Coordinates of C-alpha atoms in Angstrom, one line a residue:
M24 CA -66.3 52.9 183.8
L25 CA -64.3 55.5 181.7
E26 CA -63.5 57.5 184.9
Y27 CA -62.3 54.3 186.6
V28 CA -60.1 53.4 183.6
I29 CA -58.5 56.9 183.6
K30 CA -57.9 56.7 187.3
R31 CA -56.2 53.4 187.0
L32 CA -54.1 54.6 184.1
L33 CA -52.9 57.5 186.2
H34 CA -51.9 55.2 189.0
V35 CA -49.9 53.1 186.5
I36 CA -48.1 56.2 185.2
A37 CA -47.3 57.3 188.7
I38 CA -46.0 53.8 189.7
V39 CA -43.8 53.6 186.6
A40 CA -42.5 57.2 187.2
V41 CA -41.5 56.4 190.8
M42 CA -39.9 53.1 189.8
S43 CA -37.9 54.8 187.1
L44 CA -36.5 57.2 189.7
L45 CA -35.6 54.3 192.0
I46 CA -34.0 52.3 189.2
F47 CA -31.9 55.3 188.1
L48 CA -30.8 56.0 191.7
I49 CA -29.9 52.4 192.4
T50 CA -27.8 52.0 189.3
Q51 CA -26.1 55.3 190.1
I52 CA -24.8 54.1 193.4
M53 CA -23.6 50.8 192.0
P54 CA -19.8 50.5 192.1
G55 CA -18.0 51.3 188.9
N56 CA -17.5 54.3 186.6
I57 CA -19.3 54.4 183.3
A58 CA -16.5 56.5 181.6
H59 CA -13.9 54.0 182.9
L60 CA -16.0 51.1 181.7
I61 CA -16.2 52.6 178.2
L62 CA -12.6 53.6 177.9
G63 CA -11.1 50.5 179.5
D64 CA -8.6 49.8 182.2
F65 CA -5.7 51.7 180.5
A66 CA -7.5 55.0 180.1
S67 CA -5.8 58.0 181.6
P68 CA -7.5 60.1 184.3
E69 CA -7.6 63.0 181.8
D70 CA -9.4 60.9 179.2
I71 CA -11.9 59.7 181.8
A72 CA -12.6 63.2 183.1
T73 CA -13.1 64.5 179.5
L74 CA -15.6 61.7 178.7
E75 CA -17.4 62.3 182.0
S76 CA -17.8 65.9 181.0
Q77 CA -19.0 65.0 177.5
M78 CA -21.6 62.5 178.9
G79 CA -22.8 65.0 181.5
L80 CA -21.8 62.7 184.4
N81 CA -20.7 65.7 186.4
D82 CA -24.2 67.2 186.4
P83 CA -26.4 67.0 189.4
W84 CA -28.2 63.6 189.7
Y85 CA -31.6 65.1 189.1
V86 CA -30.4 66.7 185.8
Q87 CA -29.0 63.3 184.8
Y88 CA -32.2 61.6 185.7
L89 CA -34.4 64.0 183.7
R90 CA -32.1 63.6 180.7
W91 CA -32.2 59.8 181.0
A92 CA -36.0 59.7 181.5
S93 CA -36.6 62.0 178.6
A94 CA -34.5 59.8 176.3
M95 CA -36.4 56.7 177.5
L96 CA -39.7 58.3 176.7
H97 CA -38.5 58.9 173.2
G98 CA -37.4 55.3 172.8
D99 CA -33.6 56.0 173.2
M100 CA -32.3 53.5 175.6
G101 CA -28.7 54.3 175.0
N102 CA -25.9 52.0 173.9
S103 CA -24.8 48.8 175.6
L104 CA -21.3 49.2 177.1
S105 CA -20.4 45.6 176.8
M106 CA -22.0 44.8 173.4
N107 CA -21.3 48.2 171.7
Q108 CA -24.7 48.4 170.1
P109 CA -28.0 50.1 170.8
V110 CA -29.7 48.7 173.9
A111 CA -33.1 48.7 172.1
Q112 CA -31.7 46.4 169.5
V113 CA -30.4 44.0 172.2
I114 CA -33.4 44.1 174.5
W115 CA -36.4 43.9 172.1
G116 CA -35.4 40.5 170.8
A117 CA -35.0 39.3 174.4
V118 CA -38.3 40.8 175.4
G119 CA -40.1 38.9 172.6
R120 CA -38.6 35.6 173.6
S121 CA -39.4 36.2 177.3
A122 CA -43.0 37.3 176.4
L123 CA -43.4 34.0 174.6
L124 CA -42.2 32.1 177.6
A125 CA -44.2 34.1 180.1
G126 CA -47.4 34.2 177.9
I127 CA -47.6 30.5 177.5
S128 CA -46.9 30.1 181.2
I129 CA -49.6 32.5 182.4
V130 CA -52.2 31.0 180.1
L131 CA -51.4 27.5 181.4
V132 CA -51.5 28.7 185.0
A133 CA -54.9 30.4 184.4
I134 CA -56.5 27.4 182.6
I135 CA -55.0 24.6 184.7
G136 CA -54.9 26.4 188.1
I137 CA -58.4 27.8 187.9
G138 CA -59.7 24.6 186.5
L139 CA -58.2 22.5 189.3
G140 CA -59.4 25.0 191.9
V141 CA -63.0 24.9 190.6
Y142 CA -63.0 21.1 190.3
T143 CA -61.6 20.5 193.8
G144 CA -63.8 23.3 195.4
I145 CA -67.0 21.7 194.0
R146 CA -65.8 18.2 195.1
R147 CA -64.6 19.2 198.5
G148 CA -63.6 16.2 200.6
S149 CA -63.6 13.7 197.8
R150 CA -60.6 11.5 197.0
S151 CA -59.7 13.5 194.0
D152 CA -59.8 16.7 196.0
Q153 CA -57.5 15.2 198.7
A154 CA -55.1 13.9 196.1
I155 CA -54.9 17.2 194.1
S156 CA -54.6 19.2 197.4
M157 CA -51.7 17.0 198.5
V158 CA -49.9 17.5 195.2
T159 CA -50.5 21.3 195.3
Y160 CA -49.3 21.6 198.8
V161 CA -46.0 19.9 197.9
N162 CA -45.6 22.0 194.7
I163 CA -46.0 25.3 196.7
A164 CA -43.2 24.3 199.0
I165 CA -40.8 23.2 196.3
P166 CA -38.7 26.0 194.7
E167 CA -38.5 26.4 190.9
F168 CA -34.8 25.6 190.6
F169 CA -35.5 22.2 192.2
W170 CA -38.0 21.3 189.4
A171 CA -35.5 22.7 186.8
I172 CA -32.8 20.3 188.0
V173 CA -35.3 17.3 188.2
V174 CA -36.6 17.8 184.6
I175 CA -33.2 18.4 183.2
M176 CA -31.9 15.2 184.8
L177 CA -35.0 13.2 183.7
F178 CA -35.9 14.4 180.3
A179 CA -32.6 15.7 179.0
G180 CA -30.2 13.5 180.8
Y181 CA -31.9 10.1 181.3
L182 CA -34.6 9.9 178.6
R183 CA -32.7 12.3 176.2
I184 CA -36.0 13.4 174.6
L185 CA -35.8 17.2 175.4
P186 CA -33.0 19.7 175.1
A187 CA -31.6 21.0 178.4
T188 CA -30.6 24.5 177.1
G189 CA -31.1 26.9 174.3
Y190 CA -33.8 28.3 172.1
A191 CA -35.1 27.5 168.6
S192 CA -37.2 29.7 166.3
L193 CA -40.2 28.5 164.3
D194 CA -38.0 28.6 161.3
D195 CA -36.2 25.6 162.8
G196 CA -39.5 23.7 162.7
F197 CA -42.5 23.7 165.1
W198 CA -41.5 20.6 167.0
N199 CA -38.0 21.8 167.6
W200 CA -39.3 25.2 168.7
L201 CA -41.7 23.5 171.1
R202 CA -39.1 21.1 172.5
H203 CA -37.0 24.0 173.7
L204 CA -40.0 25.6 175.5
I205 CA -41.3 22.6 177.4
L206 CA -38.8 22.4 180.3
P207 CA -38.6 26.1 181.0
V208 CA -42.4 26.4 180.9
F209 CA -42.9 23.4 183.2
T210 CA -40.4 24.9 185.7
L211 CA -42.3 28.2 185.7
V212 CA -45.9 27.0 185.9
T213 CA -45.6 24.1 188.5
G214 CA -45.6 26.2 191.6
L215 CA -47.9 28.9 190.2
I216 CA -50.6 26.4 189.2
A217 CA -50.5 25.1 192.8
H218 CA -50.8 28.6 194.2
V219 CA -53.7 29.6 191.9
S220 CA -55.6 26.3 192.4
R221 CA -55.4 26.5 196.2
L222 CA -56.8 30.1 196.2
T223 CA -59.5 29.3 193.7
R224 CA -60.5 26.2 195.7
S225 CA -60.9 28.3 198.8
S226 CA -62.9 30.9 197.0
V227 CA -65.2 28.3 195.4
I228 CA -65.9 26.7 198.8
D229 CA -66.7 30.1 200.4
V230 CA -69.1 31.0 197.5
M231 CA -70.8 27.6 197.5
N232 CA -71.6 28.0 201.2
S233 CA -73.0 31.5 200.8
Q234 CA -76.7 32.4 201.2
Y235 CA -77.5 33.2 197.6
I236 CA -76.3 29.8 196.5
R237 CA -78.6 28.1 198.9
V238 CA -81.5 30.3 197.6
A239 CA -80.6 29.3 194.0
R240 CA -80.7 25.6 195.0
A241 CA -84.0 26.1 196.9
R242 CA -85.5 27.5 193.7
G243 CA -84.8 24.2 191.9
F244 CA -82.0 25.2 189.7
S245 CA -79.7 22.4 188.6
E246 CA -76.3 22.1 190.2
R247 CA -74.6 22.9 186.9
R248 CA -76.6 26.1 186.5
V249 CA -75.9 27.1 190.1
V250 CA -72.2 26.7 189.6
R251 CA -72.0 28.3 186.1
H252 CA -74.4 31.2 186.5
H253 CA -74.2 32.0 190.2
A254 CA -71.0 30.7 191.8
L255 CA -68.2 31.0 189.3
R256 CA -68.5 34.7 188.6
N257 CA -67.8 35.7 192.2
A258 CA -65.5 32.8 193.0
L259 CA -63.1 33.8 190.2
L260 CA -62.6 37.4 191.4
P261 CA -59.8 36.5 193.8
A262 CA -58.2 34.2 191.2
I263 CA -57.9 37.2 188.8
T264 CA -56.2 39.3 191.5
V265 CA -53.7 36.5 192.3
L266 CA -52.9 36.0 188.6
A267 CA -51.9 39.6 188.3
I268 CA -49.7 39.2 191.4
D269 CA -48.3 36.0 189.9
V270 CA -47.1 37.9 186.9
G271 CA -44.6 39.6 189.1
V272 CA -43.6 36.2 190.6
L273 CA -43.4 34.9 187.1
M274 CA -41.0 37.6 186.0
G275 CA -38.7 36.6 188.9
G276 CA -39.1 33.0 187.9
V277 CA -38.2 33.9 184.3
V278 CA -34.8 35.2 185.4
V279 CA -34.1 31.8 187.2
A280 CA -35.5 29.6 184.4
E281 CA -33.7 31.5 181.6
S282 CA -30.4 31.4 183.5
I283 CA -30.7 27.6 184.2
F284 CA -31.9 26.7 180.7
S285 CA -29.6 29.3 178.9
Y286 CA -32.8 30.7 177.3
P287 CA -31.9 34.0 175.6
G288 CA -34.7 36.2 177.0
L289 CA -35.0 39.3 179.2
G290 CA -34.1 37.5 182.4
R291 CA -30.8 36.3 181.0
T292 CA -30.2 39.7 179.5
L293 CA -30.8 41.2 183.0
M294 CA -28.3 38.9 184.6
Y295 CA -25.8 39.6 181.8
A296 CA -26.1 43.3 182.4
I297 CA -25.5 42.8 186.1
Q298 CA -22.4 40.6 185.6
H299 CA -20.9 43.0 183.1
M300 CA -21.9 46.2 184.8
D301 CA -23.7 47.3 181.7
L302 CA -25.7 50.1 183.3
P303 CA -27.7 51.3 180.2
L304 CA -28.7 47.6 179.5
L305 CA -29.5 47.1 183.1
Q306 CA -31.6 50.2 183.4
A307 CA -33.6 49.4 180.3
S308 CA -34.2 45.8 181.4
M309 CA -35.5 46.8 184.8
M310 CA -37.8 49.4 183.2
V311 CA -39.3 46.8 180.9
V312 CA -39.9 44.5 183.8
T313 CA -41.5 47.3 185.7
F314 CA -43.7 48.3 182.8
V315 CA -44.9 44.7 182.2
Y316 CA -45.8 44.2 185.9
A317 CA -47.7 47.6 185.9
L318 CA -49.6 46.6 182.8
A319 CA -50.5 43.2 184.3
N320 CA -51.9 44.8 187.4
L321 CA -53.9 47.3 185.3
A322 CA -55.4 44.5 183.2
A323 CA -56.3 42.7 186.4
D324 CA -57.9 45.8 187.9
L325 CA -60.0 46.4 184.7
L326 CA -61.1 42.8 184.4
Y327 CA -62.0 42.8 188.1
A328 CA -64.1 45.9 187.7
F329 CA -65.8 44.4 184.6
L330 CA -66.8 41.3 186.6
N331 CA -67.7 43.2 189.8
P332 CA -69.5 46.5 189.0
K333 CA -69.3 47.5 192.7
I334 CA -65.6 48.1 192.3
R335 CA -65.8 50.6 189.4
Y336 CA -68.9 52.4 190.8
G337 CA -67.4 52.6 194.2
G338 CA -64.1 53.8 192.8
A339 CA -65.8 56.4 190.7
S340 CA -67.9 57.7 193.6
H341 CA -64.8 58.4 195.6
A342 CA -62.8 60.1 192.8

């Protein structure tokens, strides 16, 4: 198992390294000049050339990349061009708020999505299965921004019981804190719950029709024991994989939800950096998103290996 963990960690490090290079190159070819952005529109060409020389912008791109990557490894994300303050100071508060939003969302997706999938898979063909399946089909087809508009119009506009925008800390009271999270979380989880439940349902149906389940039933085990001790362990493996994939989808959804609900998280910070051509802030935001996605996939791989020993033993044997 240790060998498998080390191998997966090396994969994560390689992915993050490659992504850091891509992020740096993409931001370098974006229109605009950093020195010009810092000095303003009225700076003279001589002042711009001097600042470019001081910042090392005239060095080869690979020298600039190594300097930037080394600074990132040491926790130095640079200074925001538009806010005139350290990027780390700007980004970590946003990361914490987005982590709260994404964390609540992924927990709800896992609990509700897997729960619905198991329930409908065991009761395949029943009325409840048909009703839930119809709702999940619809939710998969509807984009997140549509649900955002609907819930804003209903709960913030018509009923006036929830705020349409903003964020509140726990210092403002638990209920006020929770009220500002309900609509963004609902927008994020609706489609993902449908996605996870559909896949879990299919997996449960496949497992329940397998040979070893028929053997367990023939030995006289109760249906509850067959489901809990024989079916769920294998049926949940694909759900774990898709949850890791959905973390990436969730990060994209966070950008949309935070923009619509004016939620001050990483997604909104990323959009702000793009709009204001704030390259240090943009680079740091994209690196954080990359790191989170890589860690989510690592966690899924390790959990998958824990539940299915064939994966870790097979991976170790080919190392």
